[in-house]
């Protein structure tokens, strides 16, 4: 579709009264109220608005509001081709401006989001529709994969919760009590919508953050989990979402052809929505034609100083493949998996003493040369760089068929760099 058709469609949207757009996100406070803080992610543009409540009590915590849109857009594959997709993006503006600014603005992957343990979250989703597929009337939803949601109505699974029609907005509520590494994605026609790009990472920081813990001769104040002894402490953290694009599936979708679900298989493996060497572009990512902005906002370069302990929060967002990942020359230690600290009970299954779950004898944190992630899996890996030489290392999959961009034999796919300075 050419840009003039897009502009025509936008003008038609402008002609619709604001009242019919249904852009009414819910939040217990106003963005300009006293005491409200705004945190905007420099890469994706997503803003979290928050305020502290119950200050001075045991229940002191943040209330957090954010607003995203679901629609369609374009991304660039590792060989330079442009493909069609669905995705999420930050909501920009108010009322009908959210619909206009969200048109064709999908990001790949969805914006990464970070909350803190104890947060109350109001997350609004507006469905802006598919401007390049006007024959579709797909609903969208938000599902926090692996998160122990207390209420089914906010879980995003269509059979038991609310979904969002085109032109409408729904606000999800979460009480964030469980730190860890998660995914968030659309659960409507989940295989199709996730393959098309409606998936991103979600991290929950533990209450232990800010405390000082000494582990292995070093003091840490940031942690992956409430470990009690600093075993999950780190100096720098990076979020890496693994996945792949089935280029044939996306091209058939754009051409309004039957979709080959049985043959679904990613041929362009990616980290954070990019294939190598684009994973290493820390700026100047190409902007797809017909897209209003760069759609692949998150690079995958891990940059740290020698001596740092680096946390890699890794997930696999693929709907059809598993990946084994290694970092040649770097020591890896698994400290969490499935949004849980690598620990178990010491007094048998069903131990009631909570302290037993974190006792040293119950730990299964372990060193490894590689980690394998199935679809929807998440793992927390520490790399201790003390004693290592400065230089550029590579993080990549050992599944050789995912180290190329498409059918070509070039070096590409699921690979990025770790730079120690």
Coordinates of C-alpha atoms in Angstrom, one line a residue:
X1 CA 0.0 0.0 0.0
X2 CA 1.4 3.4 -0.9
X3 CA 1.7 6.3 1.5
X4 CA -1.1 8.3 -0.3
X5 CA -3.5 5.5 0.6
X6 CA -2.4 5.6 4.2
X7 CA -2.9 9.3 4.4
X8 CA -6.4 8.9 2.9
X9 CA -7.2 6.4 5.5
X10 CA -6.0 8.7 8.3
X11 CA -8.1 11.5 6.9
X12 CA -11.1 9.2 7.1
X13 CA -10.3 8.5 10.7
X14 CA -10.1 12.2 11.4
X15 CA -13.7 12.5 10.2
X16 CA -14.9 10.1 12.9
X17 CA -16.2 11.9 16.0
X18 CA -13.9 11.4 19.0
X19 CA -16.7 9.9 21.1
X20 CA -16.8 6.9 18.8
X21 CA -13.1 6.1 19.1
X22 CA -13.5 4.7 22.6
X23 CA -10.1 5.9 23.8
X24 CA -10.7 6.0 27.6
X25 CA -7.8 4.5 29.6
X26 CA -8.4 4.2 33.3
X27 CA -6.0 5.4 35.9
X28 CA -6.6 6.3 39.6
X29 CA -4.7 9.6 39.1
X30 CA -4.0 12.3 36.5
X31 CA -0.7 12.5 34.7
X32 CA -0.2 16.0 35.9
X33 CA -1.3 15.5 39.5
X34 CA 1.1 16.4 42.3
X35 CA 3.6 13.6 43.2
X36 CA 3.2 11.8 39.8
X37 CA 6.5 10.7 38.2
X38 CA 6.9 9.9 34.5
X39 CA 9.5 7.4 33.3
X40 CA 10.0 7.2 29.5
X41 CA 12.0 4.5 27.8
X42 CA 14.5 6.1 25.6
X43 CA 14.4 3.3 23.0
X44 CA 10.6 2.6 22.6
X45 CA 9.1 5.9 23.9
X46 CA 6.8 4.0 26.3
X47 CA 6.0 6.1 29.4
X48 CA 5.1 4.8 32.8
X49 CA 3.3 7.2 35.1
X50 CA 3.5 6.5 38.8
X51 CA 2.9 7.7 42.3
X52 CA 3.6 6.3 45.8
X53 CA 0.7 5.5 48.1
X54 CA 0.4 4.4 51.7
X55 CA 3.7 6.2 52.4
X56 CA 5.2 5.4 55.7
X57 CA 3.3 2.1 56.2
X58 CA 4.1 -1.5 55.6
X59 CA 1.9 -1.3 52.5
X60 CA 3.8 1.5 50.8
X61 CA 4.0 0.9 47.1
X62 CA 3.6 2.5 43.6
X63 CA 0.5 2.8 41.5
X64 CA 1.6 2.7 37.9
X65 CA -0.4 3.5 34.7
X66 CA 0.6 3.0 31.1
X67 CA -1.2 2.9 27.7
X68 CA -0.4 0.9 24.6
X69 CA -2.0 0.4 21.2
X70 CA -2.4 -2.8 19.1
X71 CA -2.3 -2.6 15.3
X72 CA -0.1 -3.4 12.3
X73 CA 3.1 -2.2 10.7
X74 CA 6.3 -3.2 9.0
X75 CA 9.8 -4.5 10.0
X76 CA 13.1 -5.1 8.2
X77 CA 14.5 -8.6 8.0
X78 CA 18.2 -9.5 8.3
X79 CA 18.5 -9.5 4.5
X80 CA 17.0 -6.1 4.1
X81 CA 13.5 -7.2 3.1
X82 CA 10.4 -5.5 4.5
X83 CA 7.6 -7.7 5.9
X84 CA 4.2 -7.0 7.2
X85 CA 3.3 -7.7 10.9
X86 CA 1.0 -7.0 13.8
X87 CA 2.4 -5.4 17.0
X88 CA 2.0 -3.2 20.1
X89 CA 3.3 0.4 20.5
X90 CA 3.1 3.2 23.1
X91 CA -0.1 5.2 22.9
X92 CA 0.7 8.8 21.8
X93 CA -1.6 11.7 22.5
X94 CA -5.2 11.8 23.8
X95 CA -8.6 10.8 22.4
X96 CA -8.7 10.4 18.6
X97 CA -4.9 11.3 18.4
X98 CA -4.2 7.9 19.9
X99 CA -6.0 6.2 17.0
X100 CA -4.2 8.4 14.4
X101 CA -0.7 8.2 15.9
X102 CA -1.1 4.4 16.5
X103 CA -1.8 3.7 12.8
X104 CA 0.9 1.5 11.2
X105 CA 3.1 2.2 14.3
X106 CA 3.6 -1.3 15.5
X107 CA 7.0 -2.0 17.2
X108 CA 8.9 -5.3 16.8
X109 CA 9.2 -6.7 19.4
X110 CA 6.6 -5.0 21.7
X111 CA 8.1 -2.5 24.1
X112 CA 9.9 -4.1 27.0
X113 CA 8.3 -3.1 30.3
X114 CA 9.8 -3.1 33.8
X115 CA 7.8 -2.9 37.1
X116 CA 8.7 -3.3 40.7
X117 CA 7.4 -5.9 43.1
X118 CA 4.5 -4.5 45.0
X119 CA 3.3 -2.2 42.2
X120 CA -0.4 -1.8 41.4
X121 CA -0.6 -1.5 37.6
X122 CA -3.3 -0.2 35.3
X123 CA -2.4 -1.1 31.7
X124 CA -4.7 0.3 29.0
X125 CA -4.9 -1.3 25.5
X126 CA -6.4 0.5 22.6
X127 CA -7.1 -1.5 19.4
X128 CA -6.3 0.9 16.5
X129 CA -7.1 -1.7 13.8
X130 CA -5.2 -3.0 10.8
X131 CA -4.8 -0.1 8.3
X132 CA -3.1 -2.4 5.8
X133 CA -5.6 -5.2 6.2
X134 CA -9.0 -3.4 6.3
X135 CA -10.7 -6.8 5.7
X136 CA -9.6 -7.9 9.2
X137 CA -11.6 -7.0 12.4
X138 CA -9.3 -8.8 14.9
X139 CA -9.7 -8.2 18.6
X140 CA -6.5 -7.9 20.7
X141 CA -5.7 -8.6 24.4
X142 CA -2.8 -8.4 26.8
X143 CA -1.6 -11.6 28.5
X144 CA 1.3 -11.7 30.9
X145 CA 2.8 -15.1 30.1
X146 CA 3.7 -17.1 33.2
X147 CA 2.4 -14.4 35.6
X148 CA 0.2 -15.7 38.4
X149 CA -2.8 -13.5 37.6
X150 CA -5.3 -13.4 40.5
X151 CA -8.3 -12.5 38.3
X152 CA -9.2 -14.3 35.0
X153 CA -11.0 -11.2 33.6
X154 CA -7.6 -9.5 33.3
X155 CA -5.6 -12.5 32.0
X156 CA -6.1 -11.8 28.3
X157 CA -7.2 -15.4 27.3
X158 CA -10.3 -14.9 25.2
X159 CA -12.2 -17.9 26.7
X160 CA -12.3 -16.4 30.2
X161 CA -11.4 -12.7 29.9
X162 CA -12.0 -9.4 28.1
X163 CA -10.7 -8.7 24.6
X164 CA -10.6 -5.4 22.9
X165 CA -12.5 -4.6 19.7
X166 CA -11.2 -2.2 17.0
X167 CA -11.7 1.4 18.2
X168 CA -12.1 0.4 21.8
X169 CA -10.0 0.6 24.9
X170 CA -9.8 -1.8 27.9
X171 CA -7.7 -1.3 31.1
X172 CA -6.1 -4.3 32.7
X173 CA -5.3 -4.4 36.4
X174 CA -2.4 -6.2 38.0
X175 CA -1.0 -6.5 41.6
X176 CA 2.6 -7.3 40.9
X177 CA 3.7 -9.6 43.7
X178 CA 6.1 -11.9 41.9
X179 CA 9.6 -10.7 40.7
X180 CA 11.1 -12.4 37.6
X181 CA 11.4 -12.4 33.9
X182 CA 8.2 -12.7 31.9
X183 CA 6.7 -12.2 28.4
X184 CA 3.6 -10.2 27.5
X185 CA 1.6 -10.9 24.3
X186 CA -1.7 -10.9 22.6
X187 CA -3.7 -14.1 23.3
X188 CA -6.4 -13.7 20.7
X189 CA -5.7 -16.2 17.9
X190 CA -2.4 -16.5 19.8
X191 CA -0.3 -18.5 17.3
X192 CA -1.1 -16.0 14.5
X193 CA -0.8 -12.8 16.5
X194 CA 2.4 -13.8 18.2
X195 CA 4.0 -15.0 15.0
X196 CA 3.1 -11.6 13.4
X197 CA 4.9 -9.8 16.2
X198 CA 2.5 -9.1 19.2
X199 CA 4.9 -10.1 21.9
X200 CA 7.5 -8.4 24.2
X201 CA 9.3 -8.8 27.5
X202 CA 8.2 -7.8 31.0
X203 CA 10.5 -7.7 34.0
X204 CA 9.6 -7.4 37.6
X205 CA 12.3 -6.1 40.0
X206 CA 12.4 -7.6 43.5
X207 CA 11.9 -5.7 46.8
X208 CA 15.4 -6.7 47.7
X209 CA 16.7 -4.1 45.3
X210 CA 18.5 -1.3 47.1
X211 CA 19.7 -3.5 49.9
X212 CA 23.4 -4.3 50.1
X213 CA 24.3 -8.0 49.9
X214 CA 27.9 -9.4 49.7
X215 CA 28.3 -12.5 47.4
X216 CA 31.5 -14.0 46.3
X217 CA 33.5 -11.1 47.6
X218 CA 31.5 -8.3 46.0
X219 CA 28.7 -6.1 47.2
X220 CA 25.5 -5.8 45.1
X221 CA 22.5 -3.6 45.4
X222 CA 20.5 -4.9 42.4
X223 CA 19.2 -8.4 42.1
X224 CA 17.1 -10.6 39.9
X225 CA 15.2 -12.1 42.8
X226 CA 14.7 -11.9 46.6
X227 CA 17.5 -14.4 47.2
X228 CA 18.5 -13.4 50.7
X229 CA 22.2 -13.7 50.1
X230 CA 23.0 -11.8 46.9
X231 CA 23.5 -14.9 44.6
X232 CA 21.4 -13.1 41.9
X233 CA 23.1 -9.8 42.3
X234 CA 24.3 -7.9 39.3
X235 CA 25.9 -4.6 38.1
X236 CA 24.2 -4.3 34.7
X237 CA 21.1 -6.1 33.2
X238 CA 20.1 -6.6 29.6
X239 CA 16.8 -7.9 28.1
X240 CA 17.1 -10.3 25.2
X241 CA 14.0 -11.7 23.5
X242 CA 14.7 -14.6 21.1
X243 CA 12.4 -15.5 18.3
X244 CA 12.0 -15.8 14.5
X245 CA 9.9 -14.6 11.6
X246 CA 8.4 -17.1 9.1
X247 CA 8.8 -14.8 6.0
X248 CA 6.5 -16.9 3.9
X249 CA 3.7 -16.6 6.5
X250 CA 4.1 -12.8 6.7
X251 CA 4.2 -12.4 2.9
X252 CA 1.0 -14.5 2.5
X253 CA -0.7 -12.4 5.2
X254 CA 0.1 -9.2 3.3
X255 CA -1.1 -10.8 0.1
X256 CA -4.4 -11.8 1.8
X257 CA -3.8 -15.5 1.1
X258 CA -4.6 -18.6 3.2
X259 CA -2.1 -19.0 6.0
X260 CA -0.1 -22.2 6.3
X261 CA -0.2 -22.8 10.0
X262 CA 0.8 -26.4 9.7
X263 CA 4.0 -25.4 7.9
X264 CA 4.9 -22.5 10.2
X265 CA 8.6 -22.4 10.7
X266 CA 10.8 -19.3 11.4
X267 CA 13.5 -18.7 8.8
X268 CA 14.7 -15.4 10.1
X269 CA 15.9 -15.9 13.7
X270 CA 16.1 -12.7 15.7
X271 CA 17.1 -11.1 19.0
X272 CA 14.9 -8.2 20.1
X273 CA 13.2 -8.2 16.7
X274 CA 16.4 -8.0 14.6
X275 CA 18.7 -10.5 12.8
X276 CA 22.5 -10.3 12.9
X277 CA 24.2 -8.0 11.9
X278 CA 21.3 -5.6 12.6
X279 CA 21.4 -6.8 16.2
X280 CA 24.6 -4.8 16.7
X281 CA 23.3 -1.5 15.4
X282 CA 23.1 0.7 18.5
X283 CA 21.6 3.5 16.3
X284 CA 20.5 4.2 12.8
X285 CA 18.3 1.2 12.3
X286 CA 16.6 1.5 8.9
X287 CA 13.0 2.7 8.8
X288 CA 10.6 0.5 6.8
X289 CA 8.9 2.1 3.9
X290 CA 5.3 3.3 4.7
X291 CA 6.0 3.1 8.4
X292 CA 5.8 6.4 10.4
X293 CA 9.0 5.7 12.3
X294 CA 11.6 3.1 13.0
X295 CA 9.7 0.0 14.2
X296 CA 12.6 -2.1 15.6
X297 CA 13.7 0.0 18.4
X298 CA 15.7 -2.3 20.7
X299 CA 19.3 -3.3 19.8
X300 CA 20.9 -6.3 21.4
X301 CA 24.5 -5.2 22.1
X302 CA 25.5 -6.1 25.7
X303 CA 28.0 -3.5 26.7
X304 CA 29.8 -3.6 30.1
X305 CA 33.1 -3.0 31.9
X306 CA 35.5 -5.8 32.8
X307 CA 34.7 -6.7 36.4
X308 CA 31.0 -6.3 36.0
X309 CA 28.5 -9.0 36.8
X310 CA 26.0 -9.0 33.9
X311 CA 22.5 -10.3 34.1
X312 CA 20.9 -11.5 30.9
X313 CA 17.2 -11.8 31.1
X314 CA 16.4 -14.1 28.1
X315 CA 13.1 -15.4 26.8
X316 CA 12.0 -17.3 23.8
X317 CA 9.0 -15.8 22.0
X318 CA 8.9 -18.3 19.2
X319 CA 5.7 -20.3 18.5
X320 CA 7.5 -23.1 16.7
X321 CA 11.2 -23.4 17.7
X322 CA 13.6 -23.9 20.7
X323 CA 17.0 -22.3 20.8
X324 CA 20.3 -23.2 22.5
X325 CA 22.4 -20.2 23.3
X326 CA 26.0 -19.9 24.2
X327 CA 28.6 -17.1 24.8
X328 CA 31.9 -18.5 23.8
X329 CA 34.7 -17.7 26.2
X330 CA 32.3 -16.3 28.9
X331 CA 31.3 -18.1 32.1
X332 CA 27.5 -18.4 32.4
X333 CA 25.5 -19.2 35.5
X334 CA 21.8 -19.9 35.6
X335 CA 20.2 -18.2 38.7
X336 CA 16.5 -18.3 37.7
X337 CA 14.1 -20.0 35.3
X338 CA 10.4 -19.6 34.7
X339 CA 10.3 -16.4 36.7
X340 CA 11.6 -18.3 39.8
X341 CA 14.8 -18.2 41.7
X342 CA 16.9 -21.3 41.1
X343 CA 16.0 -22.8 44.5
X344 CA 13.9 -25.6 45.9
X345 CA 12.7 -27.0 49.3
X346 CA 15.2 -28.8 51.6
X347 CA 12.6 -30.8 53.6
X348 CA 10.8 -32.5 50.8
X349 CA 8.0 -31.6 48.4
X350 CA 5.5 -29.2 49.9
X351 CA 7.8 -27.8 52.5
X352 CA 6.0 -25.1 54.5
X353 CA 9.0 -23.3 55.9
X354 CA 9.5 -20.5 53.4
X355 CA 13.1 -20.1 54.5
X356 CA 13.9 -23.6 53.3
X357 CA 13.2 -22.6 49.7
X358 CA 16.2 -20.2 49.8
X359 CA 18.6 -22.3 51.8
X360 CA 22.0 -22.9 50.3
X361 CA 21.3 -26.6 50.2
X362 CA 18.2 -26.1 48.1
X363 CA 19.9 -24.1 45.4
X364 CA 20.1 -25.4 41.9
X365 CA 21.9 -22.4 40.4
X366 CA 24.6 -23.8 38.2
X367 CA 27.4 -22.9 35.8
X368 CA 26.9 -23.9 32.2
X369 CA 28.3 -23.4 28.7
X370 CA 24.8 -23.0 27.2
X371 CA 21.1 -22.6 27.9
X372 CA 18.2 -24.0 26.0
X373 CA 14.9 -22.2 25.8
X374 CA 11.6 -23.6 24.5
X375 CA 8.7 -21.5 23.3
X376 CA 7.5 -19.2 26.1
X377 CA 10.5 -20.1 28.3
X378 CA 12.5 -17.6 30.3
X379 CA 15.9 -17.9 32.0
X380 CA 18.1 -15.6 34.1
X381 CA 21.8 -15.9 33.4
X382 CA 24.7 -14.2 35.1
X383 CA 28.1 -13.6 33.4
X384 CA 30.9 -12.7 35.8
X385 CA 33.5 -10.8 33.9
X386 CA 36.1 -10.5 36.6
X387 CA 39.5 -11.7 35.2
X388 CA 38.3 -11.6 31.6
X389 CA 40.1 -9.8 28.8
X390 CA 38.5 -6.7 27.3
X391 CA 37.2 -7.2 23.8
X392 CA 34.2 -8.3 21.8
X393 CA 32.6 -11.7 22.4
X394 CA 29.6 -13.3 20.7
X395 CA 26.3 -14.5 22.1
X396 CA 24.7 -16.9 19.5
X397 CA 22.6 -20.0 19.0
X398 CA 24.3 -23.3 18.5
X399 CA 21.4 -24.3 16.2
X400 CA 23.3 -23.7 13.0
X401 CA 20.1 -23.5 10.9
X402 CA 19.3 -20.3 12.8
X403 CA 22.6 -18.6 12.1
X404 CA 21.6 -17.3 8.6
X405 CA 19.1 -14.8 7.3
X406 CA 16.6 -16.8 5.3
X407 CA 17.9 -19.5 2.9
X408 CA 21.2 -17.7 2.4
X409 CA 24.4 -19.0 3.8
X410 CA 25.6 -15.6 5.2
X411 CA 26.3 -15.1 8.9
X412 CA 23.1 -13.8 10.4
X413 CA 20.1 -14.8 12.5
X414 CA 20.3 -15.3 16.2
X415 CA 23.6 -13.7 17.2
X416 CA 24.8 -10.5 18.9
X417 CA 27.9 -9.1 20.6
X418 CA 29.0 -8.7 24.2
X419 CA 31.5 -5.9 24.5
X420 CA 33.7 -5.7 27.5
X421 CA 35.6 -2.4 27.9

